[in-house]
Amino acid sequence: MIQLIRGFKDILPGEVELWQKIEQEARSLFENFGFREIRIPIMEKTELFKRSIGEDTDIVEKEMYTFADRGGDMVTLRPEATASIVRAYIQHKLYAPDPVQRLFMIGPMFRRERPQKGRYRQFYQIDAEIFGVASPLADAQLIFMLVTLLGRLQAKNVEAHVNSLGCPACRPGFRDALQGMLAHVSDKLCEDCRRRRDRNPLRVLDCKVPGCREALTGAPSIIDYLCGDCRRDFDELQAALTALGVSYIVDKRLVRGLDYYTRATFEIQTGELGAQSAVAGGGRYDRLVKELGGPDLPATGFAIGFDRLAEIVGLQAGDYQPRPDVFIAALGSRSRPLAFEWCCRLGREGVRVEMEFGEKSLKSLMKSADRLKADHVLMIGDQELEKQAAVLRNMQTKEQTAVPFDRVVDTLKTASRRPS
Ligand code: ATP
Ligand code: MG
């Protein structure tokens, strides 16, 4: 038997209802905040990710699914969404009518990591981006939206972490200080970090290796190096969050795994998933649009790990599983054509209906109705054909009524009306 690829997974009925519920909540909330959906390809030119995410990142160094297609072009299964959304924003000149665009997408991402709880090779993200707004209020809006979504989904044990990564004016000072400090602990760092120490020292702060984390306890804080503008923006972000009643932690270690971030950066962390503590992450990337060949416009955004979110929400998939309004129990071959006709017409009329097409005993049909948790069972056999009336059983009250054949569809439409 051929099994699925390691690190990939199926989302089966029974679990998928929870995913649908999460997706619905995200969509409706984002739309309330003026976001519009964008759908981007699953594969892009490798160059796009190399240039945007950065060569020294875990993603580009060791996680991307990159291969030459049959024409020899280097392509990559998308490991994240921002690069593609920025590409689309530039390519289709979405900035031309109005540089301010709020976009979201939901879909799979691919990274070849070591599979474990909360870490897969195909995983899903819910991604939101705001283009064209330099104000830290955009960052505050994103964090507020995230926290609101998590609240609605009753996510357990979550905490918002925020930091500022500064800008090209203030980051060099911090970089020097960090490099100086790293020189002293060099022997405690992993091989990757020793290499990154010179080329991209901020990456070291993001390393997951316990030895590196320990070596960095005395690392300088970027917040002490922020320039006036970055300081003012970071204060404004925090003031906005406080005014909105969002509790957060200033986390000077938070740098995030991608190179393109500037100023505000944030993460939602949970204590529920062991080492995989980040449920969502994001921040500002004011230089990326220009670096990828677009106009000099600021942007900020986040990505939620859908799989991790699904594991920590307080909702039960069972609460969202569809149950049939009616199960049609047709006894004997004579009644089946009419029962089948009702089945099709009821479905068309918006009634959730199921029936079995083969020959079954009443006992086995009632068992099926119970297993499906049908609200009603509609019974038709030889006797009912005689009387031209079916029997409708309310499975909760056990009450049975005779329904004339020509009233079946209308009666069930009324009986199954769901509150909209
Ligand atoms: P981590 O630190 O856990 O590796 P990351 O910084 O690589 O996360 P991002 O690139 O910021 O993650 O992606 C945003 C979110 O996507 C993460 O917060 C996480 O919830 C989710 N995510 C990232 N990688 C995976 C994965 N391999 N499997 C499942 N979810 C993932
Ligand atoms: Mg990662």
Coordinates of C-alpha atoms and ligand atoms in Angstrom, one line a residue:
M1 CA 0.0 0.0 0.0
I2 CA 1.4 3.4 -0.9
Q3 CA 1.4 5.8 2.1
L4 CA 1.5 9.5 2.0
I5 CA 4.8 11.4 2.1
R6 CA 6.4 11.8 5.5
G7 CA 5.5 15.2 7.0
F8 CA 2.4 15.5 4.8
K9 CA -1.0 14.8 6.1
D10 CA -4.6 14.3 5.2
I11 CA -7.3 16.4 6.9
L12 CA -10.2 14.0 7.1
P13 CA -13.9 14.5 7.5
G14 CA -14.4 14.8 11.3
E15 CA -11.5 17.2 11.5
V16 CA -12.1 19.2 8.4
E17 CA -15.2 20.8 9.9
L18 CA -13.0 22.5 12.5
W19 CA -10.7 23.7 9.7
Q20 CA -13.7 25.1 7.9
K21 CA -15.0 26.8 11.0
I22 CA -11.6 28.5 11.6
E23 CA -11.4 29.5 8.0
Q24 CA -14.9 31.0 8.1
E25 CA -14.1 33.0 11.3
A26 CA -10.9 34.3 9.8
R27 CA -12.5 35.3 6.5
S28 CA -15.4 37.1 8.0
L29 CA -13.2 38.9 10.6
F30 CA -10.6 40.0 7.9
E31 CA -13.3 41.2 5.6
N32 CA -14.7 43.3 8.4
F33 CA -11.3 45.0 8.6
G34 CA -11.3 45.7 4.8
F35 CA -9.1 42.8 3.7
R36 CA -9.7 41.2 0.3
E37 CA -8.6 37.7 -0.7
I38 CA -5.8 37.1 -3.1
R39 CA -4.9 33.6 -4.5
I40 CA -1.3 33.1 -5.5
P41 CA 0.4 30.1 -7.2
I42 CA 1.9 27.3 -5.1
M43 CA 5.1 27.4 -7.1
E44 CA 7.3 30.4 -8.0
K45 CA 10.7 31.0 -9.5
T46 CA 13.3 30.0 -6.9
E47 CA 14.9 33.5 -7.2
L48 CA 11.8 35.1 -5.7
F49 CA 12.2 33.4 -2.4
K50 CA 16.0 33.6 -2.3
R51 CA 15.9 37.4 -2.8
S52 CA 13.0 38.1 -0.4
I53 CA 13.5 35.7 2.4
G54 CA 17.3 35.9 2.4
E55 CA 20.1 33.5 1.7
D56 CA 21.2 33.0 5.3
T57 CA 17.8 31.9 6.6
D58 CA 16.8 28.4 7.7
I59 CA 14.1 28.4 5.0
V60 CA 16.4 29.2 2.1
E61 CA 19.5 27.3 3.4
K62 CA 17.8 24.0 4.1
E63 CA 14.0 23.9 3.9
M64 CA 12.8 24.7 0.4
Y65 CA 11.5 22.2 -2.0
T66 CA 13.5 23.4 -5.0
F67 CA 14.0 21.5 -8.3
A68 CA 14.6 22.0 -11.9
D69 CA 11.4 21.5 -13.9
R70 CA 11.4 19.6 -17.2
G71 CA 12.6 22.7 -19.1
G72 CA 15.4 23.2 -16.6
D73 CA 14.0 26.3 -14.8
M74 CA 14.6 26.4 -11.1
V75 CA 11.3 26.5 -9.3
T76 CA 10.3 26.2 -5.6
L77 CA 7.1 25.2 -3.8
R78 CA 6.2 28.3 -1.8
P79 CA 7.5 28.1 1.8
E80 CA 5.6 31.2 2.8
A81 CA 3.1 33.7 1.2
T82 CA 4.5 37.2 1.6
A83 CA 7.1 37.0 -1.2
S84 CA 4.4 35.9 -3.7
I85 CA 1.9 38.5 -2.5
V86 CA 4.5 41.2 -2.9
R87 CA 5.4 39.9 -6.4
A88 CA 1.7 40.1 -7.3
Y89 CA 1.3 43.6 -5.8
I90 CA 4.2 44.8 -8.0
Q91 CA 3.5 42.7 -11.1
H92 CA -0.2 43.8 -11.4
K93 CA 0.5 47.3 -10.2
L94 CA -2.1 46.9 -7.4
Y95 CA -0.6 50.1 -5.9
A96 CA -1.6 52.2 -8.9
P97 CA -5.2 53.0 -8.0
D98 CA -4.3 53.2 -4.3
P99 CA -1.0 52.1 -2.6
V100 CA -3.0 51.1 0.4
Q101 CA -4.2 47.5 -0.1
R102 CA -5.2 45.0 2.6
L103 CA -4.9 41.4 1.3
F104 CA -5.2 37.9 2.8
M105 CA -4.7 34.4 1.6
I106 CA -5.2 30.9 3.0
G107 CA -3.4 27.9 1.7
P108 CA -0.6 25.3 1.9
M109 CA 3.1 26.0 2.3
F110 CA 6.0 23.6 1.9
R111 CA 9.2 23.3 4.0
R112 CA 11.4 20.3 4.3
E113 CA 11.8 20.3 8.1
R114 CA 12.0 17.5 10.6
P115 CA 8.4 16.4 11.1
Q116 CA 7.1 16.5 14.6
K117 CA 4.1 17.7 16.6
G118 CA 3.1 21.1 15.1
R119 CA 5.7 20.8 12.4
Y120 CA 4.9 19.4 9.0
R121 CA 6.4 19.5 5.5
Q122 CA 3.1 20.7 4.0
F123 CA 1.4 23.0 6.4
Y124 CA -1.2 25.7 6.0
Q125 CA -1.1 29.4 6.7
I126 CA -3.6 32.2 7.0
D127 CA -1.8 35.2 5.8
A128 CA -2.7 38.9 5.9
E129 CA -0.7 41.9 4.6
I130 CA -1.2 45.7 4.6
F131 CA 0.5 47.6 1.9
G132 CA 1.2 51.3 1.7
V133 CA 0.8 52.2 5.4
A134 CA 3.8 53.4 7.3
S135 CA 2.0 54.1 10.5
P136 CA 2.5 51.7 13.4
L137 CA -1.3 51.7 13.7
A138 CA -1.3 49.2 10.8
D139 CA 0.8 46.9 13.0
A140 CA -1.5 47.4 15.9
Q141 CA -4.5 46.6 13.7
L142 CA -2.9 43.4 12.6
I143 CA -2.1 42.3 16.2
F144 CA -5.6 43.3 17.3
M145 CA -7.1 41.2 14.5
L146 CA -4.9 38.2 15.4
V147 CA -5.8 38.4 19.1
T148 CA -9.5 38.8 18.3
L149 CA -9.4 35.8 16.0
L150 CA -7.7 33.7 18.6
G151 CA -10.2 34.8 21.2
R152 CA -13.2 33.9 19.0
L153 CA -11.7 30.5 18.5
Q154 CA -11.1 30.1 22.2
A155 CA -7.4 29.4 21.6
K156 CA -5.7 28.3 24.8
N157 CA -2.7 29.6 26.5
V158 CA -1.6 32.3 24.0
E159 CA 0.6 35.3 24.5
A160 CA 1.5 38.2 22.1
H161 CA 5.2 39.1 21.9
V162 CA 6.4 42.3 20.2
N163 CA 9.7 43.8 19.4
S164 CA 11.2 46.3 17.0
L165 CA 14.0 45.3 14.6
G166 CA 14.9 48.9 13.9
C167 CA 15.7 50.3 10.5
P168 CA 18.8 50.7 8.3
A169 CA 19.7 53.7 10.4
C170 CA 19.8 52.0 13.8
R171 CA 20.4 48.3 13.0
P172 CA 24.2 48.6 12.2
G173 CA 24.9 49.8 15.7
F174 CA 23.1 46.9 17.2
R175 CA 24.7 44.5 14.7
D176 CA 28.1 45.6 15.8
A177 CA 27.3 45.2 19.5
L178 CA 25.8 41.8 18.9
Q179 CA 28.7 40.7 16.8
G180 CA 31.1 41.8 19.6
M181 CA 29.2 39.8 22.1
L182 CA 29.0 36.7 19.9
A183 CA 32.8 36.7 19.5
H184 CA 33.0 35.9 23.2
V185 CA 30.6 32.9 23.1
S186 CA 31.6 31.6 19.7
D187 CA 32.7 28.2 21.0
K188 CA 29.2 27.6 22.4
L189 CA 27.4 28.3 19.1
C190 CA 26.2 25.7 16.6
E191 CA 28.0 25.4 13.3
D192 CA 25.3 27.4 11.4
C193 CA 25.5 30.2 13.9
R194 CA 29.2 30.4 13.8
R195 CA 28.9 31.0 10.0
R196 CA 26.0 33.4 10.4
R197 CA 27.8 35.4 13.2
D198 CA 29.7 37.3 10.5
R199 CA 27.3 37.4 7.6
N200 CA 24.0 37.9 9.4
P201 CA 24.3 38.0 13.2
L202 CA 20.6 38.7 13.8
R203 CA 19.9 35.2 12.6
V204 CA 21.7 33.8 15.6
L205 CA 19.1 35.3 17.9
D206 CA 16.5 33.2 16.1
C207 CA 18.4 29.9 16.4
K208 CA 16.4 27.1 18.0
V209 CA 19.4 25.1 19.2
P210 CA 19.3 25.0 23.1
G211 CA 23.1 25.6 23.3
C212 CA 22.8 28.8 21.2
R213 CA 19.8 30.0 23.2
E214 CA 21.8 29.7 26.4
A215 CA 24.9 31.3 25.0
L216 CA 22.7 34.3 24.1
T217 CA 21.3 35.1 27.6
G218 CA 23.5 38.2 27.9
A219 CA 23.0 39.4 24.4
P220 CA 22.4 43.2 23.9
S221 CA 18.8 44.3 23.3
I222 CA 18.0 46.0 20.0
I223 CA 15.6 48.2 21.8
D224 CA 18.5 50.1 23.4
Y225 CA 19.8 50.9 19.9
L226 CA 16.7 52.2 18.2
C227 CA 16.9 55.5 16.5
G228 CA 14.4 58.3 17.3
D229 CA 11.9 57.4 14.6
C230 CA 12.0 53.7 15.4
R231 CA 11.6 54.4 19.1
R232 CA 8.7 56.7 18.5
D233 CA 6.9 54.1 16.2
F234 CA 7.5 51.4 18.8
D235 CA 6.0 53.5 21.5
E236 CA 3.0 54.4 19.4
L237 CA 2.4 50.7 18.6
Q238 CA 2.5 49.9 22.3
A239 CA 0.2 52.8 23.2
A240 CA -2.3 51.6 20.6
L241 CA -2.2 48.0 21.9
T242 CA -2.6 49.2 25.5
A243 CA -5.6 51.4 24.5
L244 CA -7.2 48.4 22.8
G245 CA -6.7 46.3 25.9
V246 CA -4.4 43.9 24.2
S247 CA -1.8 42.5 26.6
Y248 CA 1.6 41.8 25.2
I249 CA 5.2 41.2 26.2
V250 CA 8.1 43.1 24.8
D251 CA 10.5 40.4 23.7
K252 CA 13.9 41.6 22.8
R253 CA 14.9 38.2 21.4
L254 CA 12.2 38.1 18.8
V255 CA 13.8 38.6 15.4
R256 CA 11.9 36.1 13.3
G257 CA 13.3 33.9 10.6
L258 CA 13.1 36.1 7.5
D259 CA 15.5 38.8 6.4
Y260 CA 13.0 41.3 5.2
Y261 CA 11.6 42.5 8.5
T262 CA 12.1 46.1 9.7
R263 CA 10.7 47.8 12.8
A264 CA 7.7 46.2 14.4
T265 CA 7.9 42.4 14.6
F266 CA 5.5 40.2 16.6
E267 CA 4.6 36.6 17.4
I268 CA 1.7 34.8 19.1
Q269 CA 3.2 32.1 21.2
T270 CA 1.5 29.2 23.0
G271 CA 2.6 26.9 25.8
E272 CA 0.4 24.1 24.4
L273 CA 2.7 22.8 21.6
G274 CA 6.0 22.1 23.2
A275 CA 8.9 23.4 21.2
Q276 CA 6.6 24.6 18.4
S277 CA 5.5 27.6 20.4
A278 CA 4.8 30.1 17.6
V279 CA 1.2 30.0 16.4
A280 CA 1.5 33.2 14.3
G281 CA 4.3 35.6 13.4
G282 CA 4.6 38.8 11.5
G283 CA 6.0 42.3 11.2
R284 CA 6.9 45.2 9.1
Y285 CA 8.9 44.8 5.9
D286 CA 9.2 48.4 4.6
R287 CA 12.0 47.7 2.1
L288 CA 10.8 44.5 0.4
V289 CA 8.5 46.0 -2.2
K290 CA 11.3 48.2 -3.5
E291 CA 13.9 45.4 -3.3
L292 CA 11.7 43.2 -5.5
G293 CA 11.5 45.9 -8.1
G294 CA 8.4 47.9 -7.0
P295 CA 7.9 51.4 -5.7
D296 CA 9.2 52.5 -2.4
L297 CA 6.2 51.6 -0.3
P298 CA 6.0 50.2 3.2
A299 CA 4.2 47.0 4.2
T300 CA 3.4 44.9 7.2
G301 CA 1.8 41.5 7.6
F302 CA 1.4 38.2 9.5
A303 CA 1.1 34.5 8.9
I304 CA -0.8 32.2 11.2
G305 CA 0.1 28.5 11.3
F306 CA -3.2 27.0 10.6
D307 CA -2.2 23.4 11.7
R308 CA -1.0 24.7 15.1
L309 CA -4.0 26.9 15.5
A310 CA -6.3 24.0 14.9
E311 CA -4.5 22.1 17.7
I312 CA -5.0 24.8 20.3
V313 CA -8.5 26.1 19.6
G314 CA -11.1 25.3 22.3
L315 CA -13.7 24.3 19.7
Q316 CA -14.7 20.7 19.0
A317 CA -14.9 19.5 15.4
G318 CA -17.9 17.4 16.5
D319 CA -19.9 20.6 17.2
Y320 CA -19.7 21.6 13.5
Q321 CA -20.3 18.2 11.9
P322 CA -23.3 18.3 9.6
R323 CA -26.2 16.0 10.5
P324 CA -28.9 15.1 8.1
D325 CA -32.2 16.7 8.5
V326 CA -33.8 13.6 7.2
F327 CA -32.9 10.0 6.5
I328 CA -35.1 8.3 4.0
A329 CA -35.8 4.7 4.9
A330 CA -37.3 3.0 1.8
L331 CA -38.4 -0.6 2.4
G332 CA -38.9 -2.8 -0.6
S333 CA -38.0 -2.2 -4.2
R334 CA -41.4 -0.7 -5.1
S335 CA -41.0 2.3 -3.0
R336 CA -37.4 3.1 -3.9
P337 CA -37.9 5.1 -7.1
L338 CA -40.2 7.6 -5.3
A339 CA -37.9 7.7 -2.3
F340 CA -35.0 8.4 -4.6
E341 CA -36.9 11.2 -6.3
W342 CA -37.6 12.8 -2.9
C343 CA -34.0 12.4 -1.9
C344 CA -32.9 14.4 -5.0
R345 CA -35.6 17.0 -4.7
L346 CA -35.0 17.6 -1.0
G347 CA -31.3 18.1 -1.5
R348 CA -32.0 20.6 -4.2
E349 CA -34.4 22.4 -1.9
G350 CA -31.7 22.8 0.8
V351 CA -32.7 20.0 3.1
R352 CA -29.8 17.8 4.2
V353 CA -30.9 14.3 3.2
E354 CA -29.4 10.9 3.0
M355 CA -30.8 7.5 2.0
E356 CA -29.4 4.1 1.2
F357 CA -29.8 2.8 -2.3
G358 CA -29.6 -0.9 -1.6
E359 CA -32.0 -3.3 -0.1
K360 CA -31.9 -3.2 3.8
S361 CA -34.1 -4.2 6.7
L362 CA -35.9 -1.5 8.7
K363 CA -33.8 -2.4 11.7
S364 CA -30.6 -1.7 9.8
L365 CA -31.9 1.5 8.2
M366 CA -32.9 2.8 11.7
K367 CA -29.4 2.0 12.8
S368 CA -27.9 4.1 10.0
A369 CA -30.2 7.0 10.9
D370 CA -29.0 6.8 14.5
R371 CA -25.4 6.6 13.5
L372 CA -25.8 9.7 11.2
K373 CA -27.8 11.5 14.0
A374 CA -30.5 12.3 11.6
D375 CA -33.2 14.7 13.0
H376 CA -36.0 12.8 11.1
V377 CA -36.6 9.5 9.4
L378 CA -39.0 9.4 6.5
M379 CA -40.4 5.9 6.1
I380 CA -41.9 4.5 3.0
G381 CA -42.8 0.8 2.2
D382 CA -45.7 -1.1 0.6
Q383 CA -48.2 0.0 3.3
E384 CA -47.4 3.6 2.7
L385 CA -47.7 3.2 -1.0
E386 CA -51.2 1.9 -0.4
K387 CA -52.2 4.9 1.6
Q388 CA -50.2 7.4 -0.5
A389 CA -48.7 8.8 2.8
A390 CA -45.3 8.3 4.2
V391 CA -44.4 8.2 7.9
L392 CA -42.3 10.9 9.4
R393 CA -40.5 10.1 12.6
N394 CA -39.0 12.9 14.8
M395 CA -36.0 11.2 16.2
Q396 CA -35.9 13.4 19.3
T397 CA -39.5 13.3 20.4
K398 CA -40.1 9.8 18.8
E399 CA -43.4 11.3 17.5
Q400 CA -44.7 9.9 14.2
T401 CA -47.0 11.6 11.7
A402 CA -48.4 10.5 8.4
V403 CA -47.4 12.9 5.5
P404 CA -49.3 12.7 2.2
F405 CA -47.0 12.1 -0.7
D406 CA -47.6 15.4 -2.3
R407 CA -46.8 17.2 1.0
V408 CA -43.4 15.4 1.7
V409 CA -41.1 18.0 0.2
D410 CA -42.8 21.0 1.7
T411 CA -43.2 19.4 5.1
L412 CA -39.5 18.6 5.3
K413 CA -38.5 22.0 4.1
T414 CA -40.4 23.5 7.0
A415 CA -39.3 20.9 9.6
S416 CA -35.6 21.4 8.7
R417 CA -35.5 25.1 8.5
R418 CA -32.3 26.2 10.2
P419 CA -31.9 29.5 11.9
S420 CA -29.9 31.6 9.4
Ligands
ATP1 P1 9.1 28.2 13.8 O1 9.9 29.1 14.6 O2 8.2 27.4 14.5 O3 10.0 27.4 12.8 P2 8.8 30.1 11.7 O4 9.4 31.3 12.3 O5 9.7 29.3 10.8 O6 8.3 29.1 12.8 P3 7.0 31.6 10.0 O7 7.8 31.5 8.8 O8 7.0 32.9 10.8 O9 7.4 30.4 11.0 O10 5.5 31.1 9.7 C1 4.4 31.6 10.4 C2 3.7 30.5 11.2 O11 3.6 29.3 10.4 C3 4.5 30.0 12.4 O12 4.3 30.8 13.5 C4 4.0 28.6 12.6 O13 2.8 28.6 13.4 C5 3.6 28.2 11.2 N1 4.7 27.2 10.7 C6 5.9 27.5 10.3 N2 6.5 26.4 9.9 C7 5.7 25.3 10.1 C8 5.7 23.9 9.9 N3 6.8 23.3 9.4 N4 4.6 23.2 10.2 C9 3.5 23.8 10.7 N5 3.4 25.1 10.9 C10 4.5 25.9 10.6
MG2 MG 10.9 27.6 10.9

